[in-house]
XYZ file of C-alpha atoms in Angstrom:
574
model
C -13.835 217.968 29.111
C -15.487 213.954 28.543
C -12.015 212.919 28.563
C -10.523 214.270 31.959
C -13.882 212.772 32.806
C -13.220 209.706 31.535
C -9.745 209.537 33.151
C -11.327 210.224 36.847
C -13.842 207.066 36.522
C -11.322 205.036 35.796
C -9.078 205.767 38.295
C -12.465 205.789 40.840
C -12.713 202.166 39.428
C -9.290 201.114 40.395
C -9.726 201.905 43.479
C -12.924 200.081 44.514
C -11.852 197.032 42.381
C -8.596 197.291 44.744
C -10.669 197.581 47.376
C -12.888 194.682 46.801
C -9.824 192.229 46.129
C -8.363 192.642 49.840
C -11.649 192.660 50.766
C -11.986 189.043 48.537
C -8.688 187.959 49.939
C -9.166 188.274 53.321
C -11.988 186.499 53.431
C -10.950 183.349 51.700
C -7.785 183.323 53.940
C -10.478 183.596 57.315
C -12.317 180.818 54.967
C -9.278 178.256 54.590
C -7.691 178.933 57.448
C -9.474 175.688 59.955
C -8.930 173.041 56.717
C -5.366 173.481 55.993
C -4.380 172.834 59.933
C -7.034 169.824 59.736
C -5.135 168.678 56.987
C -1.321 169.091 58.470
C -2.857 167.530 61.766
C -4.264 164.440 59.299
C -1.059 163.932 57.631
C 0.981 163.774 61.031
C -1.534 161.067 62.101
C -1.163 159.084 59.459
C 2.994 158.944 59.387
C 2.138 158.470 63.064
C 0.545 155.682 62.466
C 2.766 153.564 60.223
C 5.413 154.013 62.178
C 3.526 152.334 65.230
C 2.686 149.387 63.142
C 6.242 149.212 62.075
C 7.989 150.034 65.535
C 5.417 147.436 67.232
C 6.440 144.543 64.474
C 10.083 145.282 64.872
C 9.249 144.328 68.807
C 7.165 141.573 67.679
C 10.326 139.953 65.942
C 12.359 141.003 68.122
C 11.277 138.668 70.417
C 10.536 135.355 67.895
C 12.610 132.195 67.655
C 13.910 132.494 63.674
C 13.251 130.287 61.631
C 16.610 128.893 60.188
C 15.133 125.488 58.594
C 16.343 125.476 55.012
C 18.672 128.535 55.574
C 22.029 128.745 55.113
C 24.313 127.441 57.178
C 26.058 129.884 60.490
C 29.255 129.673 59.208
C 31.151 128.371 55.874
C 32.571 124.970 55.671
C 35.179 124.024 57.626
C 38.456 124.108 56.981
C 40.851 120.885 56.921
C 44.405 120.182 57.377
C 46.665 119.767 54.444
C 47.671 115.773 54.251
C 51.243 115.198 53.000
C 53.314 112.178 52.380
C 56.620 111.690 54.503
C 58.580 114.480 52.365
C 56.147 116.785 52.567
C 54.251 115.680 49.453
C 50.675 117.273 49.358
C 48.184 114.530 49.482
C 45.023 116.266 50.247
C 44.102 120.042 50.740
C 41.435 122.375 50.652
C 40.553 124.538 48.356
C 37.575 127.033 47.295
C 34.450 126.543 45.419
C 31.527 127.908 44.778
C 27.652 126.613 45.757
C 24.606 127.912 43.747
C 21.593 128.765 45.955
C 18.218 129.926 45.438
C 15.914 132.383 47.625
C 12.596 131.164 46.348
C 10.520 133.687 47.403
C 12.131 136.027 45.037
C 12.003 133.114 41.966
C 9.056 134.437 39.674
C 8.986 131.618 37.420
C 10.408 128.428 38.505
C 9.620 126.238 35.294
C 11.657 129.739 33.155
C 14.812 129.493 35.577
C 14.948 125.639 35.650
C 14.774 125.957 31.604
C 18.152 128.111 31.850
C 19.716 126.631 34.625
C 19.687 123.198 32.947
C 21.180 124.532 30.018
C 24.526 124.743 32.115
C 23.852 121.643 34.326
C 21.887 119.244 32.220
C 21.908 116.681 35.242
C 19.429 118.859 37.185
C 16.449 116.961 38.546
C 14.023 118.784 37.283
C 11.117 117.528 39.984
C 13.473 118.079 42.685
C 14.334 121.520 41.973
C 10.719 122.835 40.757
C 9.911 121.341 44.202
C 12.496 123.484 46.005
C 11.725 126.678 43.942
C 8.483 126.800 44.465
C 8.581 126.100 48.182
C 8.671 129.233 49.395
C 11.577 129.101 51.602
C 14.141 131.696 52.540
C 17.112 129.496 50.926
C 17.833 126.196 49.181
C 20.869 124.573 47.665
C 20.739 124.225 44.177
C 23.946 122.040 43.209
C 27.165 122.612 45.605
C 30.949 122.596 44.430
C 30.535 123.550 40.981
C 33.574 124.351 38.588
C 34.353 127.883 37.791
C 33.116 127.758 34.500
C 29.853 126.492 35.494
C 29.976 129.606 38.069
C 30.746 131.954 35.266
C 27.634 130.737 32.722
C 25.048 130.634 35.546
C 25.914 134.073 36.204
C 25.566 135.016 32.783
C 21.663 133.678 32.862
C 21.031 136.688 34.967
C 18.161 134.467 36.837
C 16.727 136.577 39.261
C 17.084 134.602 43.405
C 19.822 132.622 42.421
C 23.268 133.474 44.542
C 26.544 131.888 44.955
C 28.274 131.028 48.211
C 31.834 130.525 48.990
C 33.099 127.050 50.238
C 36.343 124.537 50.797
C 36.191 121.844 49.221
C 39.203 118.885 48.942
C 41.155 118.348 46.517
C 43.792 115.080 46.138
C 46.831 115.761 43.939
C 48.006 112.442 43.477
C 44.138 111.145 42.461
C 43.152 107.351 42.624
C 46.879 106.813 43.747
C 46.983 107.158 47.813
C 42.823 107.170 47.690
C 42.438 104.292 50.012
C 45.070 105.572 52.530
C 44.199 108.944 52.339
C 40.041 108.637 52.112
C 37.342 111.118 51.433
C 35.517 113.779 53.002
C 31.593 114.018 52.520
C 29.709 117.214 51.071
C 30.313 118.894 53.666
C 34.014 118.814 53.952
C 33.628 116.227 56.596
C 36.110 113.106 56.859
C 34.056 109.720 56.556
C 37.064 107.325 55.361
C 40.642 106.627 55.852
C 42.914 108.785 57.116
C 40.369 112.029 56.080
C 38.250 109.883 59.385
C 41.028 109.436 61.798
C 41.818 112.952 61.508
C 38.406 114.076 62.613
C 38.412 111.290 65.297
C 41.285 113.064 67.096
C 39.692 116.022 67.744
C 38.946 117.899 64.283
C 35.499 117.297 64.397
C 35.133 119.097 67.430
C 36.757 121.781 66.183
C 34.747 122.097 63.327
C 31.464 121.913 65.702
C 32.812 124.598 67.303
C 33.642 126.884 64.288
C 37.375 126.769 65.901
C 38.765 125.003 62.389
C 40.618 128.076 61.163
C 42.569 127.097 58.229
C 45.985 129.226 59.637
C 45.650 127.394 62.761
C 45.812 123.924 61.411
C 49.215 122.186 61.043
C 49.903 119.665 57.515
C 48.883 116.094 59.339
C 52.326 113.821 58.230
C 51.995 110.755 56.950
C 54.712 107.711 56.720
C 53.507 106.782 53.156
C 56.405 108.033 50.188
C 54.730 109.337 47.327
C 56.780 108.342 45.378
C 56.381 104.122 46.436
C 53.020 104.301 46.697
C 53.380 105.942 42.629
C 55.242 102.208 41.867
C 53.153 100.209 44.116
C 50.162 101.450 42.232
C 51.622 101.227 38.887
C 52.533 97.821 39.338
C 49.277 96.309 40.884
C 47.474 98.219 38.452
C 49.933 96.564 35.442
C 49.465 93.344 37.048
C 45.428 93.462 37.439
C 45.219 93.949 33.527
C 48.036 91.284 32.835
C 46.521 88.549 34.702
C 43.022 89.473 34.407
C 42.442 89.169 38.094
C 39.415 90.256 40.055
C 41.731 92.716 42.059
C 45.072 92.874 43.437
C 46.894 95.128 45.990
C 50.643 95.230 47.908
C 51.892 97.222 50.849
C 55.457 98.342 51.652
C 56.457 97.951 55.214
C 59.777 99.127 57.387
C 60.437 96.021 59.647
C 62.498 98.500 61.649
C 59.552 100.622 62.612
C 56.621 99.387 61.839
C 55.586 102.390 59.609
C 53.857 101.709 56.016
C 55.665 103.023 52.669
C 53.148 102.563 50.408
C 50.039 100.404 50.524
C 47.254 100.083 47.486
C 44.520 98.434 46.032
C 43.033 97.932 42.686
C 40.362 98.307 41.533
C 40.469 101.577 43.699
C 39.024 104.888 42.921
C 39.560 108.738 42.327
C 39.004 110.797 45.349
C 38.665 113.996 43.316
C 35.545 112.006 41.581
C 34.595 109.527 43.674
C 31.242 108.252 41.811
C 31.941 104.455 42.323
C 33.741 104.609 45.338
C 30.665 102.236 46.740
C 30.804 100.030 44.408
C 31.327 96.041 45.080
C 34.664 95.648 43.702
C 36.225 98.696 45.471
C 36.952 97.263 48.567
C 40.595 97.776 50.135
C 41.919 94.384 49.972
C 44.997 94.979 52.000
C 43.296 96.161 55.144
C 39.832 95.281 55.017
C 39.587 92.028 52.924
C 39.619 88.511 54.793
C 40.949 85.975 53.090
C 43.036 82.499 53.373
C 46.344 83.089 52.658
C 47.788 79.983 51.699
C 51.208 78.517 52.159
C 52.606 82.179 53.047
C 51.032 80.881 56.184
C 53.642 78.056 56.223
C 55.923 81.078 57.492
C 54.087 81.172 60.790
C 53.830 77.124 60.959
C 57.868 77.205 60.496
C 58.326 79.818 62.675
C 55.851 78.446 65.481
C 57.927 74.789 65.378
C 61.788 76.174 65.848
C 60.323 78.709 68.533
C 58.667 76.435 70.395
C 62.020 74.238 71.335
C 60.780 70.882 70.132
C 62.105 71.437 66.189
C 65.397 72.494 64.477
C 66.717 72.924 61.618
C 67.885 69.114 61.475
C 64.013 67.913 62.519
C 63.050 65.770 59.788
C 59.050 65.247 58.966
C 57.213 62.131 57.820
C 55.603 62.992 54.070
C 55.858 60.116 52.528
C 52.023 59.238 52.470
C 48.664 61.851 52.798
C 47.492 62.476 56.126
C 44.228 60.945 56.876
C 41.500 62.668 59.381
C 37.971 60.790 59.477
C 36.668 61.182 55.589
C 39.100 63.941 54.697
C 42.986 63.548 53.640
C 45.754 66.230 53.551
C 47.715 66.057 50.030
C 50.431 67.928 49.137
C 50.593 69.777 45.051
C 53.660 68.211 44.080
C 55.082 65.853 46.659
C 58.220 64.651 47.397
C 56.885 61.352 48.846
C 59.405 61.077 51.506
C 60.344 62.581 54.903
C 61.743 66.156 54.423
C 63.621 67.933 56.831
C 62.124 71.566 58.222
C 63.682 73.519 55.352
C 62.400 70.630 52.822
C 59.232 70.913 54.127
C 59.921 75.153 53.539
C 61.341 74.501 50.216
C 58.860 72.040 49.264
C 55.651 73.742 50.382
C 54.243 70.641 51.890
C 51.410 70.931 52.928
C 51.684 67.167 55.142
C 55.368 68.463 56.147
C 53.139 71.509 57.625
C 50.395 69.397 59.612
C 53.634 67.469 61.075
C 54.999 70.405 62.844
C 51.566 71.903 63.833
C 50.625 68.456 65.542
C 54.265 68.533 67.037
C 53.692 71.729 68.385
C 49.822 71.035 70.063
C 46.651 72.763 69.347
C 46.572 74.974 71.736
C 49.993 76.477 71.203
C 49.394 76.707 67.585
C 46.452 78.835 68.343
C 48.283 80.926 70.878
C 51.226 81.533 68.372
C 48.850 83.103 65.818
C 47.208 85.355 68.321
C 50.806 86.492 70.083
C 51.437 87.389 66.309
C 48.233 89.018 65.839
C 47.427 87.285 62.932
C 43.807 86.494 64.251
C 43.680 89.941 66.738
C 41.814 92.989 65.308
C 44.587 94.993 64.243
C 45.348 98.735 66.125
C 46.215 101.090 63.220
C 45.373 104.449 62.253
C 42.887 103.521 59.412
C 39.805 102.674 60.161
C 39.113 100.315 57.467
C 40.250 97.060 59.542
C 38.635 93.668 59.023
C 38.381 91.238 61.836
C 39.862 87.922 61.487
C 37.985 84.718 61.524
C 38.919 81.398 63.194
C 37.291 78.340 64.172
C 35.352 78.179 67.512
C 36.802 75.317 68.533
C 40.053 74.376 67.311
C 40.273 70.478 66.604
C 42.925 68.590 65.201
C 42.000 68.862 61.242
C 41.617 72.703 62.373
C 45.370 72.666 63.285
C 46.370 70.766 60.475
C 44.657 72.972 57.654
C 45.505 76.404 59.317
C 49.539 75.130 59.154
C 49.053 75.495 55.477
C 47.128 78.108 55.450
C 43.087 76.828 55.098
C 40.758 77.429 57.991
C 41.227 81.213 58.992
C 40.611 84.350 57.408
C 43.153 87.272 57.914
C 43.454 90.449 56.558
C 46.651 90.729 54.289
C 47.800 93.363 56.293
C 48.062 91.473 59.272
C 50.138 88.714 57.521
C 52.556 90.637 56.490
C 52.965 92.430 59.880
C 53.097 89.160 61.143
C 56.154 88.094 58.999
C 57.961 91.434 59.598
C 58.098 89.993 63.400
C 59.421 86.896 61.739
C 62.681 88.751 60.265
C 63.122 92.121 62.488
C 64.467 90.765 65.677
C 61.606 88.850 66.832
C 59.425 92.260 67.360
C 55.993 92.281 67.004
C 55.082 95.813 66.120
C 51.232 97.717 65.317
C 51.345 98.900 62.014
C 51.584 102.805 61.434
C 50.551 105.267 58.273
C 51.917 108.372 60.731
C 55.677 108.998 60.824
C 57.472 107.097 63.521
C 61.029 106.925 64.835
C 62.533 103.401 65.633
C 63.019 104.479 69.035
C 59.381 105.215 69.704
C 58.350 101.660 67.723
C 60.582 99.478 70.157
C 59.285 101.483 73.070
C 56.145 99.887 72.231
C 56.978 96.519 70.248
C 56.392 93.024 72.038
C 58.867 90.337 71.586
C 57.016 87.381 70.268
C 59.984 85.484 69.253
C 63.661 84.673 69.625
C 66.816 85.477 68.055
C 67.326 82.002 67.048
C 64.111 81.585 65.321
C 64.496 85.075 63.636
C 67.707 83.744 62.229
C 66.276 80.422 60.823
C 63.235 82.350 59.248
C 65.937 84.562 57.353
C 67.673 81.747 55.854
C 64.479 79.748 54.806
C 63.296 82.731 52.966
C 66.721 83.337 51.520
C 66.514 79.470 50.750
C 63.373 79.503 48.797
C 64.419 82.929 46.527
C 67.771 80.723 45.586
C 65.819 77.187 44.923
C 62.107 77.427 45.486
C 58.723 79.567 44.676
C 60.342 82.807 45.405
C 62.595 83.348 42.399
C 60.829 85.575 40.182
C 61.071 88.009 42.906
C 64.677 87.774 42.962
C 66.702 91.501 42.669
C 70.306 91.274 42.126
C 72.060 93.024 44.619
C 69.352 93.222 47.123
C 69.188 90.098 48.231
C 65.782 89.341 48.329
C 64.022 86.370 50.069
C 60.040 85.403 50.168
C 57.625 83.145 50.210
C 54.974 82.131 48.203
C 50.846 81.328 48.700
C 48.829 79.645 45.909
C 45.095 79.009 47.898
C 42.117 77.844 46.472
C 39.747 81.111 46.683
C 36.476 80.518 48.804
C 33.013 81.769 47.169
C 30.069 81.113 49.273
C 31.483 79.090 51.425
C 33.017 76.568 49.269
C 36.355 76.215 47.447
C 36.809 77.041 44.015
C 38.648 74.544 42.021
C 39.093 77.364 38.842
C 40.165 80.509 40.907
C 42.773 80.932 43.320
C 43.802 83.796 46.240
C 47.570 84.212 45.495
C 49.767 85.923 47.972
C 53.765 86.493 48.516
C 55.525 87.557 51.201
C 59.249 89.268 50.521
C 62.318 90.909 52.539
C 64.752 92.684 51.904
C 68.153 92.840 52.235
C 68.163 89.724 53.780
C 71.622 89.649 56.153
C 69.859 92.337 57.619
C 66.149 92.815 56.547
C 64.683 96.515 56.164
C 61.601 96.254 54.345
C 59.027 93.624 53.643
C 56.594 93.577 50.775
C 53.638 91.681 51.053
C 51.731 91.296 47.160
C 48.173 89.456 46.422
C 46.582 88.596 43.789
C 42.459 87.423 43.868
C 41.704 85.087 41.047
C 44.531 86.073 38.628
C 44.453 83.850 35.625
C 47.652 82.750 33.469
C 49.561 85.705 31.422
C 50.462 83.305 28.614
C 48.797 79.661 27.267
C 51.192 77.255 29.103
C 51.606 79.017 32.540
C 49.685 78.359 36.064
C 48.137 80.512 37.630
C 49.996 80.011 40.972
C 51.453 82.767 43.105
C 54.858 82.878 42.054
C 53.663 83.476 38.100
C 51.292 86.660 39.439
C 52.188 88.242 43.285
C 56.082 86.978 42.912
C 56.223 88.699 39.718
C 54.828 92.158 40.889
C 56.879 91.838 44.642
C 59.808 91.547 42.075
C 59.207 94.581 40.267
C 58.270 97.113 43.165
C 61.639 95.836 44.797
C 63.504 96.239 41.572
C 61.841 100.021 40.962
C 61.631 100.864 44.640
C 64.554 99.321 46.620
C 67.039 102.379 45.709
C 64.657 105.006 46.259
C 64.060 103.518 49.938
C 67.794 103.877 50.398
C 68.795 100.556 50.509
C 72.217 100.105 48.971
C 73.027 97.335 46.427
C 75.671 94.769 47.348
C 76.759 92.659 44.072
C 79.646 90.924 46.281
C 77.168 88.107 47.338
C 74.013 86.390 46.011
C 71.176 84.942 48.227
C 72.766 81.961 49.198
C 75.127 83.488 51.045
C 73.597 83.357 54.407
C 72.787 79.680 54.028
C 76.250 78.829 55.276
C 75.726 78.845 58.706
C 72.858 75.848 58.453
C 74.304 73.741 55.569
């Protein structure tokens, strides 16, 4: 009886507890109800909210000028045409590099990453770059063009804001050999000497600016230069800079026929691929941008200007029996004869008095108008824009005359002479030097005639007189008939002639029946290879003319003939 009791309380109880839960329930679900909307309606506000702010700064930008100062650049570096020699030779091309950047905002301790980064590149300045890193700038350059293995153990610092960037960069196969002819290009892939400028002078430039440089679009710029002369050319200036211990020497390789240059260098010189003393004094290009007297290879023009001008011939005989006197100063000659000489005496000779005789024959004024119809003392028109100007005297007075026939009184680029003597020996045609190939058709269409036949002829067999008896012996070739001229001046420092150093020049054809080439050789203040020897041209720039004909000639294409020596075209004026 308690138990069924007991059974119906508790089932009376489970009831009312029931009861009272729903009852609990209910209520706290009418209670929360109001806060949990306020709370969905809060949220929504506040992701409302930031994005306002961030749609309203995404306007604000929108309409800003940006900032680019210290950024990178809009577009990568330009590309450049490929440079090759006259067979096609590479001389210059692009290729890629990497550039190491920074972002300094994201650099979290400059003095930690300048500690690792100079572990790779020791040469960092490290005021420079703390300066840079701590700037807080969107981008800097760090060091540009490095090597891939310098790319490779940056990386491997994992230094957090540093980058790499992708960019051309030349490089010159053939190194310090073409450097003067082919030039340099800046930092920025941008030509700022020899042929590296002309190239962006015709237009490249432009196209750069433009971002229109594509690297498929650009044709391989052709140059007349043969690799493989300019190699010997080099070589032998190069031998002959250490052999006479000279302050520099140089040569160029010309085609009479068409004015085009072979080879042309200059030593000291530099490597393009490393050009850290390109600037310095002694590199200078000699052969283009150097002035200097050139000595009796000036006699060629005084010879020259005499049998043009009508009043002297080969039979002309000149009085140098005695100096020539002109108020306090008197015109000698090295090793005189003491007697009158006839023209190709005076040649032969080198005299310096025989000289002053035909220039005062001649007449001032059309001694100076012979030089400038040669363009000996013009600026010369070429492709490279390392060109000298020529000096002469204001006023030309008689001891002017006299001195410039033997080559004192005017400064010329060696260049220029020896353009100047290819007019003596190609048919009388004066013709603008070129380092682009050029046809012999297109180089008469624009040559001047400057002299005649006659004279042309005469010049030919004094040169070929003076390899077989005089100066220009050591630069003798069997077979190809060389002739030349030497030019032993004293060099002028500071105004004033040196009595201890001398500017040494020598002017060569070849074949001479029918000239092709001319080589023109200097050398500035050689000094004797052995105790015994002078120091004049023909034991320095006759010696190296010699041997770039002797390693040269064949590869030029000029055939051998062994069935005459150089005396054979003196026939005709014996």
């Amino acid at each position: 009886m308690i138990g069924k009791l007991l059974k119906r309380f508790a089932s009376v109880s489970r009831a009312r507890t029931g009861e009272e839960r729903s009852i609990v329930v209910e209520g706290a679900r009418k209670a929360t109800g109001g806060k949990g909307k306020a709370r969905i309606v809060m949220t929504m506000a506040v992701f409302f909210g930031i994005f306002s702010t961030i749609s309203g700064r995404l306007v604000y930008l929108g309409f800003q000028t940006p900032d680019l100062s210290g950024g990178p650049q809009s577009r990568v570096t330009a590309s450049r045409p490929d440079i090759v020699d006259r067979n096609g030779e590479v001389l210059a091309t692009d290729i890629k590099t990497a550039s190491l950047f920074a972002e300094p905002r994201r650099i979290v301790d400059a003095d930690e990453a300048i500690e690792k980064l100079s572990t790779v590149l020791p040469e960092i300045d490290y005021e420079q770059t703390y300066h840079k890193l701590k700037s807080g700038a969107g981008f800097v350059w760090l060091q540009r063009q490095l090597t891939p293995k310098q790319q490779a153990d940056i990386m491997q610092l994992g230094i957090p804001g540093f980058g790499f960037r992708t960019e051309k960069r030349r490089f010159y196969p053939s190194g310090e050999t073409s450097s003067y002819v082919v030039g340099l290009t800046n930092i920025d892939n941008q030509g700022i000497s020899g042929m590296e400028k002309y190239i962006d002078e015709q237009g490249l430039s432009d196209l750069q600016a433009s971002g229109l440089a594509v690297a498929k679009d650009l044709r391989p710029v052709k140059l007349s230069i043969d690799l493989r002369i300019q190699h010997v050319v080099r070589d032998e200036i190069a031998a002959g800079l250490e052999r006479y211990r000279a302050m520099g020497a140089g040569a160029v390789v010309l085609n009479v026929k068409t004015g085009e240059l072979v080879a042309m260098a200059s030593v000291p010189d530099f490597d393009p691929n490393n050009p850290y003393n390109a600037q310095d004094k002694d590199r200078l290009n000699r052969m283009s941008a150097g002035l200097y007297e050139m000595g009796s290879t000036f006699k060629s023009f005084t010879s020259a200007m005499a049998l043009d001008s009508g009043k002297a011939t080969m039979s002309s005989r000149f009085d140098a029996s005695h100096p020539i006197r002109v108020g306090h100063q008197a015109i000698h000659d090295f090793h005189g004869k003491n007697r009158v000489l006839s023209l190709p005496e005076v040649f032969l000779y080198s005299s310096n008095i025989g000289s002053a005789r035909e220039a005062e024959l001649v007449g001032i004024e059309a001694h100076r108008e012979f030089l400038h119809r040669l363009g000996i003392l013009e600026k010369m028109q070429t492709e490279l824009p390392e060109v000298a100007r020529p000096t002469e005297p204001k006023v030309w007075k008689q001891v002017n005359s006299f001195t410039i026939a033997f080559g004192h009184g005017v400064s010329t680029t060696p260049l220029q002479a020896a353009v100047g003597c290819a007019a003596l020996v190609n048919g009388g045609f004066l013709m603008q030097p070129t380092f682009l190939v050029r046809s012999q058709e297109d180089a008469m269409a624009a040559a001047k005639k400057v002299v005649t036949e006659k004279t042309v002829e005469g010049m030919r067999y004094l040169y070929s007189l003076n390899a077989e008896k005089g100066s220009a012996r050591n630069a003798r070739v069997p077979g190809y008939r060389v002739g030349g001229k030497t030019g032993t001046a004293e060099k002028v420092i500071n105004g004033r002639y040196s009595k201890e150093l001398n500017f040494n020049t020598f002017v060569a054809a070849f074949p001479m029946d029918d000239p092709q080439y001319l080589v023109f050789t200097i050398a500035d203040a050689p000094h004797p290879e052995k105790p015994g020897m002078t120091d004049v041209a023909a034991n320095n720039a006759g010696v190296m003319a010699g041997n770039i004909i002797r390693r040269s000639a064949a590869m030029l294409g000029v055939k051998p003939d062994f069935s005459h020596e150089n005396g054979a075209t003196l026939v005709s004026y014996q």
